[in-house]
mmCIF file of C-alpha atoms in Angstrom:
data_model
loop_
_atom_site.group_PDB
_atom_site.id
_atom_site.type_symbol
_atom_site.label_atom_id
_atom_site.label_comp_id
_atom_site.label_asym_id
_atom_site.label_seq_id
_atom_site.Cartn_x
_atom_site.Cartn_y
_atom_site.Cartn_z
ATOM 1 C CA MET A 1 0.028 -0.088 -0.223
ATOM 2 C CA ALA A 2 0.991 3.824 -0.980
ATOM 3 C CA ALA A 3 2.433 5.708 2.154
ATOM 4 C CA SER A 4 -0.906 8.198 2.649
ATOM 5 C CA LEU A 5 0.538 11.780 3.152
ATOM 6 C CA GLY A 6 -2.996 12.395 4.026
ATOM 7 C CA LYS A 7 -3.100 11.866 7.733
ATOM 8 C CA LEU A 8 0.680 12.050 9.218
ATOM 9 C CA PHE A 9 2.173 12.093 12.474
ATOM 10 C CA CYS A 10 5.420 13.519 13.795
ATOM 11 C CA ARG A 11 7.898 11.344 15.675
ATOM 12 C CA GLU A 12 10.361 14.036 17.597
ATOM 13 C CA VAL A 13 13.696 12.580 18.736
ATOM 14 C CA LYS A 14 15.929 14.503 20.782
ATOM 15 C CA LEU A 15 19.276 15.012 19.538
ATOM 16 C CA GLU A 16 23.204 15.255 21.490
ATOM 17 C CA ASP A 17 22.954 18.688 20.713
ATOM 18 C CA GLU A 18 19.549 19.675 21.888
ATOM 19 C CA SER A 19 18.371 20.015 18.589
ATOM 20 C CA VAL A 20 14.924 17.673 16.875
ATOM 21 C CA LEU A 21 15.110 15.216 14.489
ATOM 22 C CA LYS A 22 11.659 15.485 12.861
ATOM 23 C CA VAL A 23 9.600 12.687 11.427
ATOM 24 C CA GLN A 24 6.231 12.902 9.977
ATOM 25 C CA GLN A 25 4.648 9.213 10.326
ATOM 26 C CA CYS A 26 1.519 7.886 8.231
ATOM 27 C CA GLU A 27 -1.557 7.171 10.115
ATOM 28 C CA ILE A 28 -2.669 5.094 7.010
ATOM 29 C CA GLY A 29 -0.191 2.556 4.587
ATOM 30 C CA ASP A 30 3.036 -0.512 4.845
ATOM 31 C CA VAL A 31 5.405 -1.306 7.821
ATOM 32 C CA GLY A 32 7.112 1.408 6.036
ATOM 33 C CA CYS A 33 5.389 4.227 6.886
ATOM 34 C CA VAL A 34 6.768 4.441 11.187
ATOM 35 C CA VAL A 35 8.941 4.449 12.614
ATOM 36 C CA TRP A 36 10.493 0.873 14.097
ATOM 37 C CA ASP A 37 11.448 0.435 17.049
ATOM 38 C CA ALA A 38 15.088 -0.880 15.976
ATOM 39 C CA ALA A 39 15.421 2.195 13.655
ATOM 40 C CA LEU A 40 15.484 4.603 16.600
ATOM 41 C CA VAL A 41 18.131 2.176 17.835
ATOM 42 C CA LEU A 42 20.858 2.660 14.445
ATOM 43 C CA ALA A 43 19.745 5.812 13.966
ATOM 44 C CA LYS A 44 20.950 7.127 18.378
ATOM 45 C CA PHE A 45 23.882 4.458 17.505
ATOM 46 C CA LEU A 46 24.784 6.359 14.282
ATOM 47 C CA GLU A 47 25.046 9.731 16.385
ATOM 48 C CA LEU A 48 26.347 8.205 19.676
ATOM 49 C CA ALA A 49 29.025 6.593 17.822
ATOM 50 C CA ALA A 50 30.281 9.462 15.075
ATOM 51 C CA GLY A 51 30.217 12.117 18.514
ATOM 52 C CA LYS A 52 32.475 9.708 19.813
ATOM 53 C CA SER A 53 35.426 8.875 16.265
ATOM 54 C CA ALA A 54 35.146 12.952 16.664
ATOM 55 C CA ASN A 55 35.965 13.333 19.886
ATOM 56 C CA ASN A 56 39.203 10.663 19.209
ATOM 57 C CA SER A 57 40.015 11.655 15.651
ATOM 58 C CA GLN A 58 43.875 12.092 17.441
ATOM 59 C CA GLN A 59 43.792 8.359 19.580
ATOM 60 C CA PRO A 60 43.597 4.834 18.240
ATOM 61 C CA ALA A 61 39.682 4.441 18.597
ATOM 62 C CA THR A 62 37.885 2.337 21.654
ATOM 63 C CA SER A 63 36.502 -0.304 19.866
ATOM 64 C CA LYS A 64 36.072 -0.795 15.488
ATOM 65 C CA LEU A 65 33.171 -2.078 16.286
ATOM 66 C CA CYS A 66 32.441 1.933 17.465
ATOM 67 C CA ASP A 67 33.884 3.319 14.981
ATOM 68 C CA VAL A 68 31.800 4.915 12.549
ATOM 69 C CA THR A 69 32.602 8.813 10.900
ATOM 70 C CA LEU A 70 29.906 9.903 8.980
ATOM 71 C CA GLN A 71 31.543 13.332 8.208
ATOM 72 C CA ASN A 72 31.459 13.647 4.337
ATOM 73 C CA LYS A 73 31.800 10.336 3.725
ATOM 74 C CA THR A 74 29.325 8.486 1.038
ATOM 75 C CA VAL A 75 26.141 5.872 2.433
ATOM 76 C CA VAL A 76 22.850 5.087 0.982
ATOM 77 C CA GLU A 77 19.828 3.811 3.654
ATOM 78 C CA LEU A 78 17.795 0.291 2.031
ATOM 79 C CA GLY A 79 14.210 -0.114 2.509
ATOM 80 C CA ALA A 80 14.427 3.418 4.476
ATOM 81 C CA GLY A 81 10.240 3.868 4.604
ATOM 82 C CA THR A 82 10.710 6.956 6.345
ATOM 83 C CA GLY A 83 14.170 8.022 5.892
ATOM 84 C CA ILE A 84 14.713 8.418 9.851
ATOM 85 C CA VAL A 85 18.284 6.302 10.024
ATOM 86 C CA GLY A 86 19.024 8.019 7.228
ATOM 87 C CA ILE A 87 18.802 11.977 7.458
ATOM 88 C CA MET A 88 20.722 11.228 10.998
ATOM 89 C CA ALA A 89 23.791 9.915 9.280
ATOM 90 C CA GLY A 90 23.139 13.584 6.799
ATOM 91 C CA ILE A 91 22.893 15.450 10.296
ATOM 92 C CA LEU A 92 25.697 14.141 10.734
ATOM 93 C CA GLY A 93 27.376 15.253 7.944
ATOM 94 C CA ALA A 94 27.734 11.969 5.255
ATOM 95 C CA ASP A 95 26.241 12.583 2.259
ATOM 96 C CA VAL A 96 23.305 9.798 2.311
ATOM 97 C CA ARG A 97 21.169 8.049 -0.790
ATOM 98 C CA ILE A 98 17.826 6.590 1.259
ATOM 99 C CA THR A 99 16.505 4.462 -0.792
ATOM 100 C CA ASP A 100 13.095 2.254 -0.821
ATOM 101 C CA LEU A 101 9.776 1.316 -2.901
ATOM 102 C CA GLN A 102 8.407 4.394 -5.564
ATOM 103 C CA GLN A 103 5.343 4.681 -2.962
ATOM 104 C CA PHE A 104 7.127 5.692 -0.386
ATOM 105 C CA VAL A 105 9.945 8.298 -2.196
ATOM 106 C CA PRO A 106 7.578 11.292 -1.203
ATOM 107 C CA LEU A 107 7.633 10.065 3.127
ATOM 108 C CA MET A 108 10.344 10.232 2.751
ATOM 109 C CA GLU A 109 11.249 13.469 0.577
ATOM 110 C CA LEU A 110 9.057 15.600 3.482
ATOM 111 C CA ASN A 111 11.140 14.420 5.723
ATOM 112 C CA ILE A 112 14.470 15.827 4.106
ATOM 113 C CA LYS A 113 13.107 18.290 4.094
ATOM 114 C CA GLU A 114 11.138 18.525 7.427
ATOM 115 C CA ASN A 115 15.196 18.088 8.542
ATOM 116 C CA ALA A 116 16.571 20.734 6.046
ATOM 117 C CA GLU A 117 17.837 23.162 8.692
ATOM 118 C CA ARG A 118 19.641 20.846 10.425
ATOM 119 C CA ILE A 119 21.309 18.765 7.394
ATOM 120 C CA GLN A 120 25.212 19.105 7.578
ATOM 121 C CA GLY A 121 25.723 17.166 4.620
ATOM 122 C CA SER A 122 23.298 16.643 1.543
ATOM 123 C CA VAL A 123 20.134 13.588 1.942
ATOM 124 C CA LYS A 124 18.851 13.032 -1.252
ATOM 125 C CA ALA A 125 15.301 10.455 -1.578
ATOM 126 C CA SER A 126 16.057 7.161 -4.434
ATOM 127 C CA THR A 127 13.225 4.305 -6.083
ATOM 128 C CA LEU A 128 15.880 1.575 -5.704
ATOM 129 C CA LYS A 129 14.043 -2.148 -6.071
ATOM 130 C CA TRP A 130 15.662 -5.258 -4.111
ATOM 131 C CA GLY A 131 17.259 -7.944 -6.835
ATOM 132 C CA GLU A 132 17.850 -4.371 -9.649
ATOM 133 C CA ASP A 133 20.108 -2.615 -11.131
ATOM 134 C CA ILE A 134 22.241 -0.764 -8.486
ATOM 135 C CA THR A 135 24.891 0.602 -11.065
ATOM 136 C CA PRO A 136 22.847 4.644 -9.828
ATOM 137 C CA PHE A 137 24.506 3.971 -6.661
ATOM 138 C CA LEU A 138 27.814 3.361 -7.274
ATOM 139 C CA PRO A 139 30.641 3.803 -7.151
ATOM 140 C CA HIS A 140 30.211 1.824 -3.886
ATOM 141 C CA PRO A 141 29.550 3.864 -1.156
ATOM 142 C CA ASP A 142 31.206 3.793 2.644
ATOM 143 C CA TYR A 143 28.830 2.450 4.465
ATOM 144 C CA ILE A 144 25.140 0.972 3.785
ATOM 145 C CA ILE A 145 22.652 1.188 6.571
ATOM 146 C CA PHE A 146 19.156 -0.791 7.128
ATOM 147 C CA SER A 147 16.387 -1.900 9.381
ATOM 148 C CA ASP A 148 13.904 -4.243 10.270
ATOM 149 C CA CYS A 149 15.117 -5.046 6.969
ATOM 150 C CA ILE A 150 14.230 -8.641 7.144
ATOM 151 C CA TYR A 151 10.840 -8.636 7.314
ATOM 152 C CA TYR A 152 8.321 -10.688 3.663
ATOM 153 C CA GLU A 153 10.340 -13.548 2.793
ATOM 154 C CA GLU A 154 9.693 -12.811 -1.288
ATOM 155 C CA SER A 155 12.054 -9.554 -0.040
ATOM 156 C CA LEU A 156 15.178 -11.715 1.400
ATOM 157 C CA GLN A 157 17.571 -12.974 -1.945
ATOM 158 C CA PRO A 158 16.372 -9.138 -3.205
ATOM 159 C CA LEU A 159 18.247 -7.836 0.089
ATOM 160 C CA ILE A 160 21.286 -10.152 -0.065
ATOM 161 C CA GLU A 161 21.781 -9.288 -4.008
ATOM 162 C CA THR A 162 21.749 -5.962 -2.883
ATOM 163 C CA ILE A 163 24.267 -5.636 -0.364
ATOM 164 C CA SER A 164 26.746 -8.045 -2.101
ATOM 165 C CA ALA A 165 26.352 -6.006 -5.494
ATOM 166 C CA LEU A 166 26.409 -2.647 -3.632
ATOM 167 C CA ALA A 167 28.963 -3.255 -1.017
ATOM 168 C CA GLY A 168 32.760 -2.797 -2.492
ATOM 169 C CA ASN A 169 35.957 -4.367 -0.586
ATOM 170 C CA HIS A 170 36.247 -0.924 2.187
ATOM 171 C CA THR A 171 32.225 -0.603 3.037
ATOM 172 C CA VAL A 172 30.776 -0.794 6.300
ATOM 173 C CA VAL A 173 27.700 -2.405 6.584
ATOM 174 C CA LEU A 174 25.471 -1.066 9.735
ATOM 175 C CA TRP A 175 21.868 -2.467 9.843
ATOM 176 C CA SER A 176 19.209 -3.338 13.491
ATOM 177 C CA TYR A 177 17.092 -5.705 13.564
ATOM 178 C CA GLU A 178 14.222 -6.625 17.003
ATOM 179 C CA GLU A 179 13.476 -10.038 17.630
ATOM 180 C CA ARG A 180 9.927 -11.348 17.782
ATOM 181 C CA ALA A 181 8.384 -14.114 18.280
ATOM 182 C CA MET A 182 4.109 -12.959 19.054
ATOM 183 C CA GLY A 183 1.237 -14.353 17.480
ATOM 184 C CA HIS A 184 1.620 -16.606 14.202
ATOM 185 C CA LYS A 185 2.290 -14.662 11.551
ATOM 186 C CA GLN A 186 5.765 -13.366 13.276
ATOM 187 C CA LYS A 187 6.655 -17.607 13.594
ATOM 188 C CA LYS A 188 8.246 -16.911 9.696
ATOM 189 C CA LYS A 189 10.777 -14.209 11.845
ATOM 190 C CA PRO A 190 13.160 -16.087 13.185
ATOM 191 C CA ARG A 191 13.997 -18.803 10.399
ATOM 192 C CA LEU A 192 13.968 -16.030 7.748
ATOM 193 C CA GLN A 193 17.620 -13.698 9.873
ATOM 194 C CA GLN A 194 18.534 -17.113 10.092
ATOM 195 C CA ARG A 195 18.648 -18.269 6.716
ATOM 196 C CA PHE A 196 19.930 -14.378 6.157
ATOM 197 C CA PHE A 197 23.141 -15.323 8.502
ATOM 198 C CA GLU A 198 22.857 -18.117 6.688
ATOM 199 C CA ALA A 199 23.743 -16.860 3.598
ATOM 200 C CA ILE A 200 25.272 -13.669 4.037
ATOM 201 C CA THR A 201 28.220 -15.211 5.968
ATOM 202 C CA LYS A 202 29.785 -16.142 3.198
ATOM 203 C CA ASP A 203 31.181 -13.612 1.714
ATOM 204 C CA PHE A 204 30.602 -11.252 5.076
ATOM 205 C CA THR A 205 32.301 -10.792 8.692
ATOM 206 C CA VAL A 206 29.223 -10.270 11.031
ATOM 207 C CA GLU A 207 30.177 -8.874 14.188
ATOM 208 C CA GLU A 208 27.373 -7.805 17.126
ATOM 209 C CA VAL A 209 28.042 -4.169 19.048
ATOM 210 C CA PRO A 210 27.516 -4.190 21.865
ATOM 211 C CA GLN A 211 24.445 -3.808 24.551
ATOM 212 C CA ASP A 212 26.186 -0.856 26.421
ATOM 213 C CA SER A 213 27.867 0.602 23.444
ATOM 214 C CA LEU A 214 24.351 1.404 22.299
ATOM 215 C CA HIS A 215 22.418 5.351 23.328
ATOM 216 C CA ALA A 216 21.467 4.301 27.538
ATOM 217 C CA VAL A 217 18.509 5.492 26.749
ATOM 218 C CA TYR A 218 18.329 4.162 22.748
ATOM 219 C CA ARG A 219 18.430 0.689 23.014
ATOM 220 C CA SER A 220 16.910 -2.436 23.983
ATOM 221 C CA GLU A 221 18.060 -6.541 24.794
ATOM 222 C CA ASP A 222 15.118 -7.379 21.994
ATOM 223 C CA ILE A 223 16.575 -5.236 19.147
ATOM 224 C CA HIS A 224 20.560 -5.946 17.989
ATOM 225 C CA VAL A 225 22.772 -3.499 15.939
ATOM 226 C CA LEU A 226 25.556 -5.403 13.448
ATOM 227 C CA ARG A 227 28.355 -4.472 11.263
ATOM 228 C CA MET A 228 29.334 -5.851 8.746
ATOM 229 C CA GLU A 229 32.205 -6.226 5.641
ATOM 230 C CA ARG A 230 33.677 -8.250 2.838
ATOM 231 C CA LYS A 231 35.627 -11.220 3.743
ATOM 232 C CA SER A 232 39.142 -10.644 2.222
ATOM 233 C CA GLN A 233 39.537 -12.010 -0.873
ATOM 234 C CA ASN A 234 43.240 -12.746 0.040
ATOM 235 C CA ASN A 235 42.154 -13.972 3.326
ATOM 236 C CA ASP A 236 41.793 -18.456 2.750
ATOM 237 C CA GLN A 237 38.384 -18.952 4.913
ATOM 238 C CA LYS A 238 36.554 -20.813 3.411
ATOM 239 C CA HIS A 239 36.613 -24.131 4.546
ATOM 240 C CA LEU A 240 35.585 -21.818 8.303
ATOM 241 C CA ARG A 241 32.798 -20.371 5.767
ATOM 242 C CA LEU A 242 30.465 -22.807 7.570
ATOM 243 C CA GLU A 243 31.328 -23.460 11.235
ATOM 244 C CA HIS A 244 30.503 -19.221 11.399
ATOM 245 C CA ALA A 245 27.206 -19.346 9.360
ATOM 246 C CA THR A 246 26.226 -22.022 11.929
ATOM 247 C CA SER A 247 28.145 -19.626 15.122
ATOM 248 C CA ALA A 248 26.721 -16.466 13.617
ATOM 249 C CA THR A 249 22.818 -18.220 13.274
ATOM 250 C CA PHE A 250 23.426 -18.998 16.924
ATOM 251 C CA LYS A 251 23.906 -15.749 17.905
ATOM 252 C CA TYR A 252 21.615 -13.818 16.434
ATOM 253 C CA GLY A 253 19.416 -15.815 15.357
ATOM 254 C CA MET A 254 17.705 -17.406 18.258
ATOM 255 C CA THR A 255 14.624 -15.263 19.702
ATOM 256 C CA TYR A 256 13.353 -14.637 22.928
ATOM 257 C CA GLU A 257 10.742 -12.903 25.238
ATOM 258 C CA THR A 258 10.467 -9.132 24.385
ATOM 259 C CA LYS A 259 11.394 -7.177 27.343
ATOM 260 C CA ARG A 260 10.612 -3.208 26.933
ATOM 261 C CA THR A 261 10.671 -1.825 23.656
ATOM 262 C CA ILE A 262 11.905 2.017 22.286
ATOM 263 C CA SER A 263 8.064 3.426 21.821
ATOM 264 C CA ASP A 264 7.597 3.411 25.595
ATOM 265 C CA VAL A 265 10.431 5.321 26.145
ATOM 266 C CA PRO A 266 9.621 9.528 25.492
ATOM 267 C CA ASP A 267 11.743 11.413 23.568
ATOM 268 C CA HIS A 268 12.546 14.491 25.667
#
C-alpha cells in the first residue's frame, strides 16, 4: 500500500545538541510508513558513535565496532521507509541516498524537507527495488545502512543480492533488527533471520555491537545492531565458512521473550 500523506503524525527525537529530528509518519500505509524501534536504536547509535569517533580523531578508536566516521562519507540506506536513519547520517555530515520503493519516496522527501536546516551533509530520496540494477548508486558507498528489513520472505534473496552488489571491499554495513516472537504471523521471522545469516556470512564478516555501546536510553535487549564487512579475498577462509555461519545463526538468530520497547521511552 502506498504511503498516504493525507493523514500524518510527527515523531520528534531529541538529538545530543538539543536540536530535534522530526519524522512525519503516515496513519495509513505499509510497514515503511512509521518509525520502528530498531530504526531509532540504529539512528541514535550512529549519532553516539560518530560523536565519539570525532572526539577520538587524534587517538585510536576504543572499538572497531563503534568506529563510525560519517563526515564527508557516502551512505546508502536500504528500505528507508520514513528515512530516519539516513537523515540522521546526513545530519552527521554524510552524503546520503535514502532508498525504498517508489511509493515511499514522497514521505522520504517530506522528511528531508522537515530536517533540511539540520542536515550538514546531503540527503536525497531515490527508488531502489532490491535485486534490480544498483548502477545509479555506484561507486560503492562508504556505508550501507538498513533497519528491520528482514521482514518478507519474498524479499530476502533480493535484499542479499543488493547488499552484495552494492558493498565494495571497503564498505561498512551497519544494520539493526528487532527480535519478534508474538503471534503466528511472526513465527517465520526467526527462520528468515537464520536464512539471512547463513547466506550473508559466506561473503561477509558479521559482528554485533555490544549493548553497552549503544545509546543509554535508545536500546533494548531484543534489538540488535550489527556491523558487516566483506571478507578479504586474500584470506583462505573457505573451510571456516560453514562453522562461522552456524555460530552467527546461533548468536543472532535465536528468539527471546520480548522485554521492553523503545516506544515506551519518552523522546524528551
